[in-house]
Coordinates of C-alpha atoms in Angstrom, one line a residue:
M413 CA -23.0 9.8 8.4
Q414 CA -19.3 8.8 8.6
V415 CA -17.3 10.9 11.1
G416 CA -13.5 11.4 10.6
I417 CA -10.8 13.4 12.2
I418 CA -8.4 15.8 10.5
F419 CA -4.7 15.1 10.9
P420 CA -3.2 18.2 12.6
Q421 CA -0.6 18.6 9.9
F422 CA 1.6 21.5 11.1
E423 CA 0.8 21.0 14.8
I424 CA 1.6 17.3 15.2
G425 CA 5.4 17.6 14.8
A426 CA 7.7 15.2 13.1
D427 CA 8.1 12.5 15.7
P428 CA 7.1 9.2 14.1
A429 CA 6.0 7.8 17.5
I430 CA 3.6 10.7 18.0
I431 CA 2.2 10.4 14.5
T432 CA 1.7 6.7 15.1
E433 CA 0.0 7.2 18.4
F434 CA -2.4 9.8 17.0
A435 CA -3.4 7.6 14.0
R436 CA -3.7 4.4 16.1
R437 CA -5.9 6.2 18.7
A438 CA -8.3 7.5 15.9
D439 CA -8.3 4.0 14.4
S440 CA -9.1 2.2 17.7
V441 CA -11.7 4.7 18.9
G442 CA -13.8 4.3 15.8
Y443 CA -13.4 7.3 13.5
S444 CA -14.2 6.3 9.9
H445 CA -11.4 8.2 8.3
L446 CA -8.3 10.3 8.8
L447 CA -8.1 13.3 6.5
V448 CA -4.8 14.9 5.6
Y449 CA -4.2 18.3 4.0
E450 CA -1.4 18.9 1.4
H451 CA 1.1 21.5 0.6
V452 CA 4.4 20.5 -1.1
L453 CA 6.1 23.8 -0.6
G454 CA 5.5 26.9 1.6
A455 CA 6.3 30.3 0.3
N456 CA 8.6 32.7 2.1
I457 CA 6.2 35.6 2.6
E458 CA 9.0 37.9 4.0
Q459 CA 9.9 38.5 0.4
R460 CA 6.3 38.7 -0.7
P461 CA 4.6 41.7 1.0
G462 CA 0.8 41.4 1.1
W463 CA 0.9 37.9 -0.4
Q464 CA -2.2 35.9 0.5
R465 CA -4.7 33.4 -0.8
P466 CA -6.9 34.7 -3.6
H467 CA -10.7 35.6 -3.6
G468 CA -10.6 37.2 -0.2
D469 CA -10.1 33.8 1.5
T470 CA -9.7 34.4 5.3
H471 CA -7.8 31.1 5.9
R472 CA -4.1 31.3 6.6
A473 CA -1.7 31.4 3.7
Y474 CA 0.6 28.5 4.5
T475 CA 4.3 29.4 4.4
D476 CA 7.8 27.9 4.7
K477 CA 7.3 28.0 8.5
D478 CA 4.4 25.5 8.4
L479 CA 5.3 21.8 8.7
F480 CA 3.4 19.6 6.2
H481 CA 3.8 15.8 5.9
E482 CA 3.5 14.5 2.4
P483 CA 0.1 12.7 2.3
L484 CA 0.9 9.7 0.1
V485 CA 4.2 8.9 1.8
L486 CA 2.5 9.4 5.2
F487 CA -0.3 7.0 4.1
G488 CA 2.3 4.3 3.2
F489 CA 3.5 4.6 6.8
L490 CA 0.1 4.7 8.3
S491 CA -1.0 1.7 6.3
A492 CA 1.4 -0.4 8.5
V493 CA 0.4 1.0 11.9
T494 CA -3.4 1.2 11.5
R495 CA -6.0 -1.5 10.9
R496 CA -9.3 -0.1 9.5
I497 CA -9.4 3.7 9.4
G498 CA -9.9 5.2 6.0
L499 CA -7.1 7.4 4.6
V500 CA -8.3 10.5 2.8
T501 CA -6.5 13.4 1.1
G502 CA -8.3 16.7 1.5
V503 CA -7.0 17.6 -1.0
I504 CA -4.0 16.7 -3.3
V505 CA -3.3 19.5 -5.7
L506 CA -3.5 17.2 -8.8
P507 CA -2.5 19.5 -11.7
Q508 CA 0.9 20.3 -10.0
R509 CA 1.7 16.5 -10.0
Q510 CA 2.5 14.1 -12.8
T511 CA -0.6 12.0 -13.4
A512 CA 1.0 8.6 -14.0
L513 CA 3.1 9.0 -10.9
V514 CA 0.0 9.9 -8.8
A515 CA -1.7 6.8 -10.2
K516 CA 1.2 4.6 -9.2
Q517 CA 1.5 6.1 -5.7
T518 CA -2.1 6.0 -4.9
A519 CA -2.5 2.4 -6.2
E520 CA 0.4 1.4 -3.9
V521 CA -1.2 3.1 -0.9
D522 CA -4.5 1.4 -1.7
V523 CA -2.8 -2.0 -1.9
L524 CA -0.8 -1.6 1.3
S525 CA -3.8 -0.3 3.2
G526 CA -6.2 -3.0 2.0
G527 CA -8.4 -0.6 0.0
R528 CA -8.7 2.2 2.5
L529 CA -7.7 5.2 0.3
R530 CA -10.1 8.0 -0.8
L531 CA -8.4 10.4 -3.0
G532 CA -9.5 14.0 -2.7
V533 CA -8.2 16.3 -5.5
G534 CA -8.3 20.0 -6.3
I535 CA -6.6 22.7 -8.4
G536 CA -5.0 24.6 -5.6
W537 CA -4.3 28.3 -5.4
N538 CA -0.5 28.6 -4.7
S539 CA 1.4 29.6 -7.9
V540 CA 4.7 29.3 -6.0
E541 CA 4.2 25.5 -5.7
Y542 CA 3.3 25.2 -9.4
E543 CA 6.4 27.2 -10.4
A544 CA 8.7 25.1 -8.3
L545 CA 7.2 21.8 -9.5
G546 CA 7.5 22.8 -13.1
M547 CA 3.8 22.8 -13.9
D548 CA 1.6 25.5 -15.6
F549 CA -0.6 27.4 -13.2
K550 CA -3.0 28.9 -15.7
S551 CA -4.2 25.7 -17.3
K552 CA -4.7 23.8 -14.0
A553 CA -8.5 23.6 -14.2
V554 CA -8.7 22.2 -17.7
R555 CA -5.9 19.7 -17.1
L556 CA -7.6 18.4 -14.0
E557 CA -10.5 16.9 -16.0
E558 CA -8.1 15.0 -18.3
Q559 CA -6.1 13.8 -15.3
I560 CA -9.2 12.3 -13.7
A561 CA -10.0 10.3 -16.8
L562 CA -6.4 9.1 -17.0
L563 CA -6.2 8.1 -13.3
R564 CA -9.3 6.0 -13.6
A565 CA -7.9 4.3 -16.7
F566 CA -4.6 3.5 -14.9
W567 CA -6.5 2.2 -11.8
T568 CA -8.8 -0.2 -13.8
Q569 CA -6.8 -1.3 -16.9
P570 CA -3.6 -3.3 -16.9
V571 CA -2.5 -1.6 -20.2
V572 CA -3.6 1.9 -21.1
D573 CA -3.8 3.7 -24.5
F574 CA -4.6 7.4 -23.9
G575 CA -4.3 10.4 -26.1
G576 CA -5.3 13.7 -24.8
K577 CA -4.3 17.4 -25.0
W578 CA -1.9 17.1 -22.0
H579 CA -1.1 13.3 -21.8
T580 CA -0.1 10.6 -24.1
V581 CA 0.2 7.0 -22.9
S582 CA 1.0 4.3 -25.4
Q583 CA 0.4 0.7 -24.3
A584 CA 1.6 1.1 -20.7
G585 CA 0.1 0.5 -17.3
I586 CA 0.8 0.4 -13.5
N587 CA 1.3 -2.9 -11.7
P588 CA 0.0 -3.6 -9.1
L589 CA -3.4 -2.2 -9.7
P590 CA -5.2 -0.8 -6.6
T591 CA -7.5 -2.9 -4.5
Q592 CA -10.4 -0.5 -5.3
R593 CA -10.9 -0.3 -9.0
P594 CA -11.3 2.6 -9.3
I595 CA -10.2 4.4 -6.1
P596 CA -12.9 6.8 -4.9
L597 CA -12.1 10.2 -6.2
W598 CA -13.6 13.3 -4.5
M599 CA -13.1 17.0 -5.2
G600 CA -12.8 20.1 -3.2
G601 CA -12.7 23.8 -4.2
G602 CA -15.3 26.3 -5.1
T603 CA -15.1 30.0 -4.2
D604 CA -18.2 32.1 -4.8
T605 CA -17.0 33.2 -8.2
V606 CA -16.5 29.7 -9.6
L607 CA -18.7 27.6 -7.4
D608 CA -21.1 26.5 -10.2
V609 CA -18.1 25.5 -12.4
V610 CA -16.8 23.3 -9.6
L611 CA -20.2 21.8 -8.8
D612 CA -20.8 20.9 -12.4
R613 CA -17.3 19.3 -12.6
I614 CA -17.9 17.2 -9.5
A615 CA -21.4 16.2 -10.7
R616 CA -20.0 14.9 -14.0
L617 CA -16.7 13.4 -12.8
G618 CA -16.5 13.1 -9.1
D619 CA -17.5 10.6 -6.4
G620 CA -18.1 13.3 -3.8
W621 CA -17.5 16.9 -2.7
F622 CA -15.6 18.3 0.1
S623 CA -17.5 21.3 1.4
Q624 CA -16.0 24.0 3.7
M625 CA -19.3 25.8 4.1
K626 CA -21.1 26.2 7.4
P627 CA -24.5 24.4 7.6
G628 CA -27.4 26.7 6.7
D629 CA -29.5 27.8 3.9
V630 CA -26.6 28.5 1.6
A631 CA -25.2 25.0 2.2
R632 CA -28.6 23.5 1.6
D633 CA -29.0 25.3 -1.6
T634 CA -25.5 24.3 -2.8
V635 CA -26.1 20.7 -2.1
Q636 CA -29.3 20.9 -4.1
R637 CA -27.4 22.6 -7.0
L638 CA -24.9 19.8 -6.9
R639 CA -27.6 17.2 -7.2
D640 CA -29.3 19.1 -10.0
Y641 CA -26.1 19.1 -11.9
A642 CA -25.7 15.4 -11.3
Q643 CA -29.3 14.8 -12.6
A644 CA -28.5 16.8 -15.7
A645 CA -25.4 14.7 -16.3
G646 CA -27.4 11.5 -16.2
R647 CA -26.1 10.4 -12.8
D648 CA -28.0 9.4 -9.6
P649 CA -27.8 12.6 -7.4
L650 CA -27.7 10.5 -4.2
S651 CA -24.7 8.6 -5.4
L652 CA -22.4 11.6 -4.8
G653 CA -20.9 11.9 -1.3
I654 CA -20.8 15.1 0.6
E655 CA -18.2 15.7 3.2
A656 CA -18.6 18.7 5.6
R657 CA -15.9 20.0 7.9
L658 CA -16.2 21.1 11.5
N659 CA -13.3 23.5 12.5
L660 CA -13.6 23.5 16.3
R661 CA -11.9 26.8 16.6
D662 CA -14.7 28.5 14.6
V663 CA -17.7 27.1 16.5
E664 CA -18.7 27.5 20.1
R665 CA -18.2 24.3 22.0
S666 CA -21.8 24.1 23.0
Q667 CA -22.7 24.1 19.3
W668 CA -20.4 21.3 18.1
R669 CA -23.0 18.5 18.2
K670 CA -25.7 20.8 16.7
Y671 CA -23.3 21.6 13.8
I672 CA -22.9 18.0 13.0
D673 CA -26.6 17.3 13.3
H674 CA -27.4 20.2 11.0
W675 CA -25.1 19.0 8.3
R676 CA -26.5 15.4 8.5
E677 CA -30.0 16.9 8.1
I678 CA -28.8 18.8 5.0
G679 CA -27.5 15.6 3.5
A680 CA -23.8 15.2 4.3
T681 CA -22.6 11.6 4.1
H682 CA -19.3 12.4 5.9
I683 CA -17.9 15.0 8.2
S684 CA -14.4 15.6 9.4
I685 CA -13.5 17.4 12.6
S686 CA -10.4 19.6 13.0
A687 CA -8.8 20.7 16.3
I688 CA -6.2 22.8 14.4
G689 CA -5.9 26.3 15.8
L690 CA -6.8 25.5 19.4
D691 CA -3.2 25.8 20.6
L692 CA -2.9 22.1 21.4
S693 CA 0.4 20.3 21.9
P694 CA 0.9 17.0 20.0
Q695 CA -0.1 15.1 23.1
E696 CA -3.1 17.2 23.6
H697 CA -4.2 16.5 20.0
I698 CA -4.0 12.8 20.8
S699 CA -6.1 13.3 23.9
M700 CA -8.6 15.3 21.9
V701 CA -9.2 12.3 19.7
D702 CA -10.8 10.5 22.7
T703 CA -12.4 13.6 24.2
L704 CA -14.4 14.4 21.0
W705 CA -15.5 10.9 20.5
T706 CA -16.9 10.7 24.1
E707 CA -18.2 14.3 24.5
L708 CA -20.0 14.4 21.2
S709 CA -21.1 10.7 21.2
L710 CA -19.7 10.3 17.8
G711 CA -20.4 6.6 17.8
D712 CA -24.0 7.5 17.3
Y713 CA -23.1 8.6 13.7
T714 CA -20.4 6.3 12.5
C715 CA -19.4 2.6 12.8
A716 CA -16.2 0.7 12.5
G717 CA -15.5 -0.8 9.2
A718 CA -17.6 1.7 7.3
N719 CA -17.2 2.0 3.5
H720 CA -14.4 4.6 3.0
G721 CA -15.7 5.8 -0.3

């Protein structure tokens, strides 16, 4: 199992020196990857009474008060100040972005980092962002599948001819191509009402799944369903990665190691640890990088130079 750490987006601040120190510490200690969340825009909820994430999601609805670094620009910066740690988006809201531009940006990050990018994508939930970015919110799920096919074409072919419902590319390509051809492409998402739709999509088109479930019988069953879908799609079920998430604020400290062990037993290939929500200062977040590694003996799980895909 590869163990990564989650970049404390809106708690790390905007000081480049602090950001550099956090990333370099995670890199040198031995974490396999650094995972970064995305939101392009935050909504002003003072003008939206009762506005929240859909489907009864209990996680916070990020607003204009929350600081978010743009992941791909951030990764360009981190490529220069880190040596080996994987750079992971968890996740980019792909349908609100132009596909050709994402292909170009991600290829550039992969080149500059020496092949360390893992692109996590999803459809998102925030209609405010879609509106401001000029993209249709209702068609996001169906457009995502076409975007994935086009991204892989751009990443692997010098010249692309592509005709789809949403995209037309006539004899054009990106240069340089990425170091990884194609870049590993993972997917998040999946509320209870659409989980099987998401699992089927990942099984057909993805390289891995970001789970936000707690370890247990439901998670075990979901992993098996994902593998069943992969088998039905003619793919090797064990070729799909599974990344769990440990939010420290939600689990008793005495149970942190057991949480990781339980997910490994279920079949997770990766796990990312988040200290967001513990009321830590930027410097305390940096110190937590070392504390977690030592206290949880994370070196038992991961190793330097691990495959980032």
